[in-house]
PDB file of C-alpha atoms and ligand atoms in Angstrom:
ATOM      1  CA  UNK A   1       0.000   0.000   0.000  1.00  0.00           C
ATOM      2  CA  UNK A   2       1.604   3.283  -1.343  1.00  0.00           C
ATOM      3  CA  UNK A   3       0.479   6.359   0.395  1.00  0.00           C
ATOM      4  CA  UNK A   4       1.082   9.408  -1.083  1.00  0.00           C
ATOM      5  CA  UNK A   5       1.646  12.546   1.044  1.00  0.00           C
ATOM      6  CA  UNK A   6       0.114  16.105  -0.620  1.00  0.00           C
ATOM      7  CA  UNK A   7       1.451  19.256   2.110  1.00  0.00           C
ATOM      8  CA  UNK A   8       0.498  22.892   1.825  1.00  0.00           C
ATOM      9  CA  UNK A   9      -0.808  25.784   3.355  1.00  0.00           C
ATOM     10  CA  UNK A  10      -4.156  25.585   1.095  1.00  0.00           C
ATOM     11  CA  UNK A  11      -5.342  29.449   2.523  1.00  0.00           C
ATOM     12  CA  UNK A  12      -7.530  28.672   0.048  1.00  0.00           C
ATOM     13  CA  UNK A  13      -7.587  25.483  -2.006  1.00  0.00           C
ATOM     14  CA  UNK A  14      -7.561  26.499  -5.472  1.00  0.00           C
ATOM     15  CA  UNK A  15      -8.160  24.485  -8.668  1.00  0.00           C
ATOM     16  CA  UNK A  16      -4.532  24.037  -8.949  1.00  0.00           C
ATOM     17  CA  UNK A  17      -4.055  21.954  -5.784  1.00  0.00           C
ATOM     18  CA  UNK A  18      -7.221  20.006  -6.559  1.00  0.00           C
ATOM     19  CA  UNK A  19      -5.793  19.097  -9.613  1.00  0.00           C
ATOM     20  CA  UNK A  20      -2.657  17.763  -8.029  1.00  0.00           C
ATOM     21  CA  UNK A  21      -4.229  15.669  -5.769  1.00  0.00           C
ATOM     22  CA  UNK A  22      -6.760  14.308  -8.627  1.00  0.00           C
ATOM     23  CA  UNK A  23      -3.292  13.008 -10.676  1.00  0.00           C
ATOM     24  CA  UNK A  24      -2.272  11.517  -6.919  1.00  0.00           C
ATOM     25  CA  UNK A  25      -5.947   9.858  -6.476  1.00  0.00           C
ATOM     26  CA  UNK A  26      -5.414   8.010  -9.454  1.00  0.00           C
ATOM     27  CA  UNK A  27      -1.639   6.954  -8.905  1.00  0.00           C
ATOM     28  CA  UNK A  28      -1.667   6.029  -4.901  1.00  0.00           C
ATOM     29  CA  UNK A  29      -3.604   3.507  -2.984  1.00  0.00           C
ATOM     30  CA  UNK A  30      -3.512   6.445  -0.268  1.00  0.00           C
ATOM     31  CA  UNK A  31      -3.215   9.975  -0.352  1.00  0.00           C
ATOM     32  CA  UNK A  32      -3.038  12.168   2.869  1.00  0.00           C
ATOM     33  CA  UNK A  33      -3.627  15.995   2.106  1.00  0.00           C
ATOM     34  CA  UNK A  34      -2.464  17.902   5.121  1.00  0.00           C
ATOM     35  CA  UNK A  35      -2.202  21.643   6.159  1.00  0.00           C
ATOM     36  CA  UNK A  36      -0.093  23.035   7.889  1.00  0.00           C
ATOM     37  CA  UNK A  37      -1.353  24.353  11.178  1.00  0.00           C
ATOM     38  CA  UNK A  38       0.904  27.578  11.563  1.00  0.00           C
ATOM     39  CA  UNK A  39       2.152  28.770   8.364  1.00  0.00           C
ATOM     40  CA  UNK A  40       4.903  31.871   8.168  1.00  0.00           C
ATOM     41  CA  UNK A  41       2.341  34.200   7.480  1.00  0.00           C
ATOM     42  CA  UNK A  42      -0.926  34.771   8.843  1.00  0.00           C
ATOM     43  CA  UNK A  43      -3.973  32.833   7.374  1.00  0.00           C
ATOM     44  CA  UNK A  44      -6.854  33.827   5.564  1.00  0.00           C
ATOM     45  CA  UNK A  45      -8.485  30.669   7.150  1.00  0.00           C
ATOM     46  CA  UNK A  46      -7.967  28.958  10.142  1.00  0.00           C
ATOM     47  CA  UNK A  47      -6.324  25.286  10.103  1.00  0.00           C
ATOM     48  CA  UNK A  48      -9.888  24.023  10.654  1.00  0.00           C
ATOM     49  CA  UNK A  49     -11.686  26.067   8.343  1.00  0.00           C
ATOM     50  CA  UNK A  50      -8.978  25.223   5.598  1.00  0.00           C
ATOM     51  CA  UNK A  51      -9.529  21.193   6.540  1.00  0.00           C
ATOM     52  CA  UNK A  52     -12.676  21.586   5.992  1.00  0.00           C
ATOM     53  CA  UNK A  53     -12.957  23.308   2.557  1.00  0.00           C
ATOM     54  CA  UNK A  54     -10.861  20.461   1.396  1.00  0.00           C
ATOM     55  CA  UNK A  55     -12.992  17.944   2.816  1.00  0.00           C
ATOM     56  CA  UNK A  56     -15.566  19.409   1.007  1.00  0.00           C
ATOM     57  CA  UNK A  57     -13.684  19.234  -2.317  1.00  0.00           C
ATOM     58  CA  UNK A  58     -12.092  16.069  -1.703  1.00  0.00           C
ATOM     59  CA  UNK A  59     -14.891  14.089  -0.552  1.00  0.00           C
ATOM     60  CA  UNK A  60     -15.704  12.280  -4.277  1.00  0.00           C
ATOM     61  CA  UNK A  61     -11.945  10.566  -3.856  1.00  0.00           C
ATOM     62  CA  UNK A  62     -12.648   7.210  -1.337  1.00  0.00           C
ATOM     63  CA  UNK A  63      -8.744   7.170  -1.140  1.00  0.00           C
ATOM     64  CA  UNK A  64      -8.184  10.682   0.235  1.00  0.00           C
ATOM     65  CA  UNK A  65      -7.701  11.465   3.722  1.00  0.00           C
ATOM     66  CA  UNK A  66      -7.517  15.048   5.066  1.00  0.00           C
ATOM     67  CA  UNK A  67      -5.523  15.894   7.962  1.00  0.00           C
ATOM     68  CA  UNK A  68      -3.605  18.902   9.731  1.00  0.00           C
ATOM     69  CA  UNK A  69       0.249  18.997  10.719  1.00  0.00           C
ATOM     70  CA  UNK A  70       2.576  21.211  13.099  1.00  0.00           C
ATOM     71  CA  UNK A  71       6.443  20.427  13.262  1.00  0.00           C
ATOM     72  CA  UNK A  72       8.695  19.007  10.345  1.00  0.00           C
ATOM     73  CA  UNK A  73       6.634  17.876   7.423  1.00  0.00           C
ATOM     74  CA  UNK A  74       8.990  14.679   7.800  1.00  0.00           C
ATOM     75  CA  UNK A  75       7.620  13.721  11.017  1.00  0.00           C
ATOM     76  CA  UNK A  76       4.271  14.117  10.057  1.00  0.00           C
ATOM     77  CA  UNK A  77       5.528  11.849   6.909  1.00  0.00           C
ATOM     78  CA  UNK A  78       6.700   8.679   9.117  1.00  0.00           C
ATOM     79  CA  UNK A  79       3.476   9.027  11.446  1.00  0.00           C
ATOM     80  CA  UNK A  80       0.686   8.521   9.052  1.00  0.00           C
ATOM     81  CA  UNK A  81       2.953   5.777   6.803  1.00  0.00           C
ATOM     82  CA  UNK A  82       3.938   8.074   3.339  1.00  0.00           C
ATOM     83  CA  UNK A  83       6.395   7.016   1.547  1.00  0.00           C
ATOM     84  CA  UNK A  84       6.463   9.820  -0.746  1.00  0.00           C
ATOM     85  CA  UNK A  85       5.632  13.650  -0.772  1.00  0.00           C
ATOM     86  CA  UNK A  86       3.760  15.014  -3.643  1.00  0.00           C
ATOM     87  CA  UNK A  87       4.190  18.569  -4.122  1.00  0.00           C
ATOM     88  CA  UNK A  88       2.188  20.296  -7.601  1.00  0.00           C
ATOM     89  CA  UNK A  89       5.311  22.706  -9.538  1.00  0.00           C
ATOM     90  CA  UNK A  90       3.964  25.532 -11.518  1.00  0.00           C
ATOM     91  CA  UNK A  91       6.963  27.230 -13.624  1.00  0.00           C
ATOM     92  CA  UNK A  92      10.880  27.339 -13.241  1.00  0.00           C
ATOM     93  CA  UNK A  93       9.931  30.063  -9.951  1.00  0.00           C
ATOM     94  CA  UNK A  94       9.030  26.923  -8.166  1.00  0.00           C
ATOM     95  CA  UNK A  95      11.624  25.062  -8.196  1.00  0.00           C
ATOM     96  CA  UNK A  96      14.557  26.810  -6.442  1.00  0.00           C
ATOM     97  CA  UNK A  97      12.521  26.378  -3.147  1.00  0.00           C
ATOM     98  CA  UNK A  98      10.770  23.429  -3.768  1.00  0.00           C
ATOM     99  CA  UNK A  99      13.794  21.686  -4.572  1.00  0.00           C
ATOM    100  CA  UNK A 100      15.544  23.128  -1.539  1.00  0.00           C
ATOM    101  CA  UNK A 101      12.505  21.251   0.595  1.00  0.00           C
ATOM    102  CA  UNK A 102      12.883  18.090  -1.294  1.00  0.00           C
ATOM    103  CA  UNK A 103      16.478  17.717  -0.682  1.00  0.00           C
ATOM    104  CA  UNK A 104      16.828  19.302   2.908  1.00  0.00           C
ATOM    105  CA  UNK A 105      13.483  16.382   3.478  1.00  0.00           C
ATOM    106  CA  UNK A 106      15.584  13.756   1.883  1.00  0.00           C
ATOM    107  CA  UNK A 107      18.676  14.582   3.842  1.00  0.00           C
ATOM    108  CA  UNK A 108      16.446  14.283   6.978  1.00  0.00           C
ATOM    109  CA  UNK A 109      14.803  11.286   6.464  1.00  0.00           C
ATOM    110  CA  UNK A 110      15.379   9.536   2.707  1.00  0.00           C
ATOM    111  CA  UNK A 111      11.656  10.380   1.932  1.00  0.00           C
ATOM    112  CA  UNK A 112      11.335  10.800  -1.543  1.00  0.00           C
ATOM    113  CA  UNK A 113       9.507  14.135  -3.001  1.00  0.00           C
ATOM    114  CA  UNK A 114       7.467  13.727  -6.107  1.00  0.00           C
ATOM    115  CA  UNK A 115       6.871  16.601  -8.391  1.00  0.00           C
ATOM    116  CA  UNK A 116       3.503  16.993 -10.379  1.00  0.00           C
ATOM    117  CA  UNK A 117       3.697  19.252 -13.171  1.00  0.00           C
ATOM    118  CA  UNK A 118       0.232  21.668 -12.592  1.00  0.00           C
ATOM    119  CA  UNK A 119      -2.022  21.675 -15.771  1.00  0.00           C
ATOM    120  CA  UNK A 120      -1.082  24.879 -18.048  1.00  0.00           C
ATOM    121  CA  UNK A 121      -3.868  26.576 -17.337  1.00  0.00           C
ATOM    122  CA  UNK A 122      -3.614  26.760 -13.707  1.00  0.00           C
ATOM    123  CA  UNK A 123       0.015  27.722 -14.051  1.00  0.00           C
ATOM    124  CA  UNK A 124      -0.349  31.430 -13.071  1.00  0.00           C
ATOM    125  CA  UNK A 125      -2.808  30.319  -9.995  1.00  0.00           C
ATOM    126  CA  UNK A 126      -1.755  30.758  -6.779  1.00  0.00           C
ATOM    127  CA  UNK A 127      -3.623  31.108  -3.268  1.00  0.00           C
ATOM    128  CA  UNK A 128      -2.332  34.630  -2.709  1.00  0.00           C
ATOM    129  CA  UNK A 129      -3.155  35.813  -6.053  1.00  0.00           C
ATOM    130  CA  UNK A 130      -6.529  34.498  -5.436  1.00  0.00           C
ATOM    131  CA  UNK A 131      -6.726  36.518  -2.141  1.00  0.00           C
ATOM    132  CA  UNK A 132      -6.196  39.355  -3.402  1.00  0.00           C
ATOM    133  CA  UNK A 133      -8.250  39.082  -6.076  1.00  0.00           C
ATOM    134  CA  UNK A 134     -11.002  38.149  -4.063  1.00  0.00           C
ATOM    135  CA  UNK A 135     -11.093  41.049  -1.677  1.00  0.00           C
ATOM    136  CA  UNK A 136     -10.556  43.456  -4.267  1.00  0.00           C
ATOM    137  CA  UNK A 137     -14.132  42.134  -5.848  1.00  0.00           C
ATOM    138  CA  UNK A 138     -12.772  40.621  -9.015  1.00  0.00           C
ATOM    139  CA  UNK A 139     -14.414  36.948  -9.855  1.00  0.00           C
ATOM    140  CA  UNK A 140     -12.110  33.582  -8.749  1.00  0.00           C
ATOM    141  CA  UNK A 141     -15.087  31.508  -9.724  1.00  0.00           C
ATOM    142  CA  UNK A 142     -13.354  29.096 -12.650  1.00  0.00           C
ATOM    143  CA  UNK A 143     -10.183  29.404 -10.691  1.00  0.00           C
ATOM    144  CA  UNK A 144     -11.413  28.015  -7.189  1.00  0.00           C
ATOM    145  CA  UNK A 145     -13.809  25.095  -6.503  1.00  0.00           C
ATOM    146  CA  UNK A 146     -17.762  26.449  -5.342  1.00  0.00           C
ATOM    147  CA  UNK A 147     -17.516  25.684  -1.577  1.00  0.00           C
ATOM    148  CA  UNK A 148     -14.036  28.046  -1.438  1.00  0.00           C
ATOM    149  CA  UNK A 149     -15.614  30.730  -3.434  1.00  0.00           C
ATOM    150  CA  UNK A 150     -18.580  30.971  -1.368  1.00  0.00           C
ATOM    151  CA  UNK A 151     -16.066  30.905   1.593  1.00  0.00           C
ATOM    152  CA  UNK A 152     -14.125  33.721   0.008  1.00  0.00           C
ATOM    153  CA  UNK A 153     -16.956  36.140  -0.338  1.00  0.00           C
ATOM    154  CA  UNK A 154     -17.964  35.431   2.848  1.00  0.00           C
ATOM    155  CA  UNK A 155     -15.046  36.410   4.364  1.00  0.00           C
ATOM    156  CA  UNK A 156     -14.640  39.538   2.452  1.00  0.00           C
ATOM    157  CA  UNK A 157     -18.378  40.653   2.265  1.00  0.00           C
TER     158      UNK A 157
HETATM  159  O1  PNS B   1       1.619  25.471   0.319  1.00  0.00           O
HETATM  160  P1  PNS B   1       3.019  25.811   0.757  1.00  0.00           P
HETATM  161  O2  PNS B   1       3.009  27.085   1.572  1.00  0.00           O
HETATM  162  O3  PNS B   1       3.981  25.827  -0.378  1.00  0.00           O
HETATM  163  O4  PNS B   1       3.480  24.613   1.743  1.00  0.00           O
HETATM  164  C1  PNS B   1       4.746  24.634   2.354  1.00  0.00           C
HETATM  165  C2  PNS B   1       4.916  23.439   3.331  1.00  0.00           C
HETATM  166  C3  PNS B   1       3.792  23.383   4.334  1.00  0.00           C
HETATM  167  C4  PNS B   1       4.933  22.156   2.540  1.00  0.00           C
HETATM  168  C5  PNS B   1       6.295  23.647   4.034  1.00  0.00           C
HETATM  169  O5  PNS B   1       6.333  24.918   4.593  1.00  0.00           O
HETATM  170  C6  PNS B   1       6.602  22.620   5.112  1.00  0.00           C
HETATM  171  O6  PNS B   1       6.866  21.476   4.814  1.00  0.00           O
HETATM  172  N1  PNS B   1       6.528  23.045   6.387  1.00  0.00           N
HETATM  173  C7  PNS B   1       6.731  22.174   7.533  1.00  0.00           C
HETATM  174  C8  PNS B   1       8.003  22.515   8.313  1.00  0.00           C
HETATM  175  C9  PNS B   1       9.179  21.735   7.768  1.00  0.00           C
HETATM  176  O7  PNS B   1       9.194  20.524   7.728  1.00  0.00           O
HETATM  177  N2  PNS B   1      10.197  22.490   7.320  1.00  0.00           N
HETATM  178  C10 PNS B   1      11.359  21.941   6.693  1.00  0.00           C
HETATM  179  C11 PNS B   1      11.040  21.608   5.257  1.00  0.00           C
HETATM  180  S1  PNS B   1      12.453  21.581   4.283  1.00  0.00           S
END
């Protein structure tokens, strides 16, 4: 049994992520998608509220589980079993850090990082840019799944 691990900060989820973890759905046995409880910056959405809006997107996949981490990302790794972390990689601008992560994880662990190349059309997405957006009144809705937009005006109104 292969599980898969998906980690972000998913202040929202946006079509982008979703489509990352739909490419893991159909590769893994098991895929954990888990946020991270105290990002650098302050959220948009709390750890809960962000666990929940995936649940909500996630719930057609019987193989995805959706969880919340604090600590080293590695940790979290060894507790719930993955043997691999699946991160989504936009353009070249990703890489420098993500492949900084992937090799400091590697070095403290030997988990393996798996890169997903994001369709082309959600290649300029990004949960900040959708943020902004957002509160400024401009429309997310092809770019975000229903239950975050709703959540998104919401929180804005
Ligand atoms: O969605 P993001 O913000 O790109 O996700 C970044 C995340 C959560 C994957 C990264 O910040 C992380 O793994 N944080 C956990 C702390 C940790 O393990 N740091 C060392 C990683 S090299």
């Amino acid at each position: 049994m292969i599980t898969a691990l998906v980690p972000g900060s998913f202040d929202p989820p946006t079509n982008g992520h979703l489509d990352v973890v739909e490419r893991c759905v159909g590769i893994f046995d098991r895929v954990v998608v888990a946020v991270i409880r105290n990002p650098a910056k302050t959220p948009l959405f709390t750890a809960d509220e962000r666990e929940e809006l995936l649940r909500a997107c996630c719930a057609k996949w019987d193989n995805v589980e959706i969880d919340s981490f604090d600590g080293l990302l590695v940790d979290y790794a060894e507790e719930v079993g993955a043997q691999t972390i699946v991160k989504g990689l936009r353009a070249v601008t990703d890489f420098d850090y993500e492949i900084q992560m992937a090799q400091m994880n590697r070095h403290l662990s030997g988990i393996v990082t798996l890169f997903v190349a994001t369709k082309p059309e959600f290649g300029y997405l990004s949960s900040s840019l959708i943020k902004q957006v957002a509160a400024l009144g401009g429309s997310i809705d092809s770019l975000v799944p229903d239950v975050v937009a709703a959540a998104l005006e919401e929180r804005f109104r």
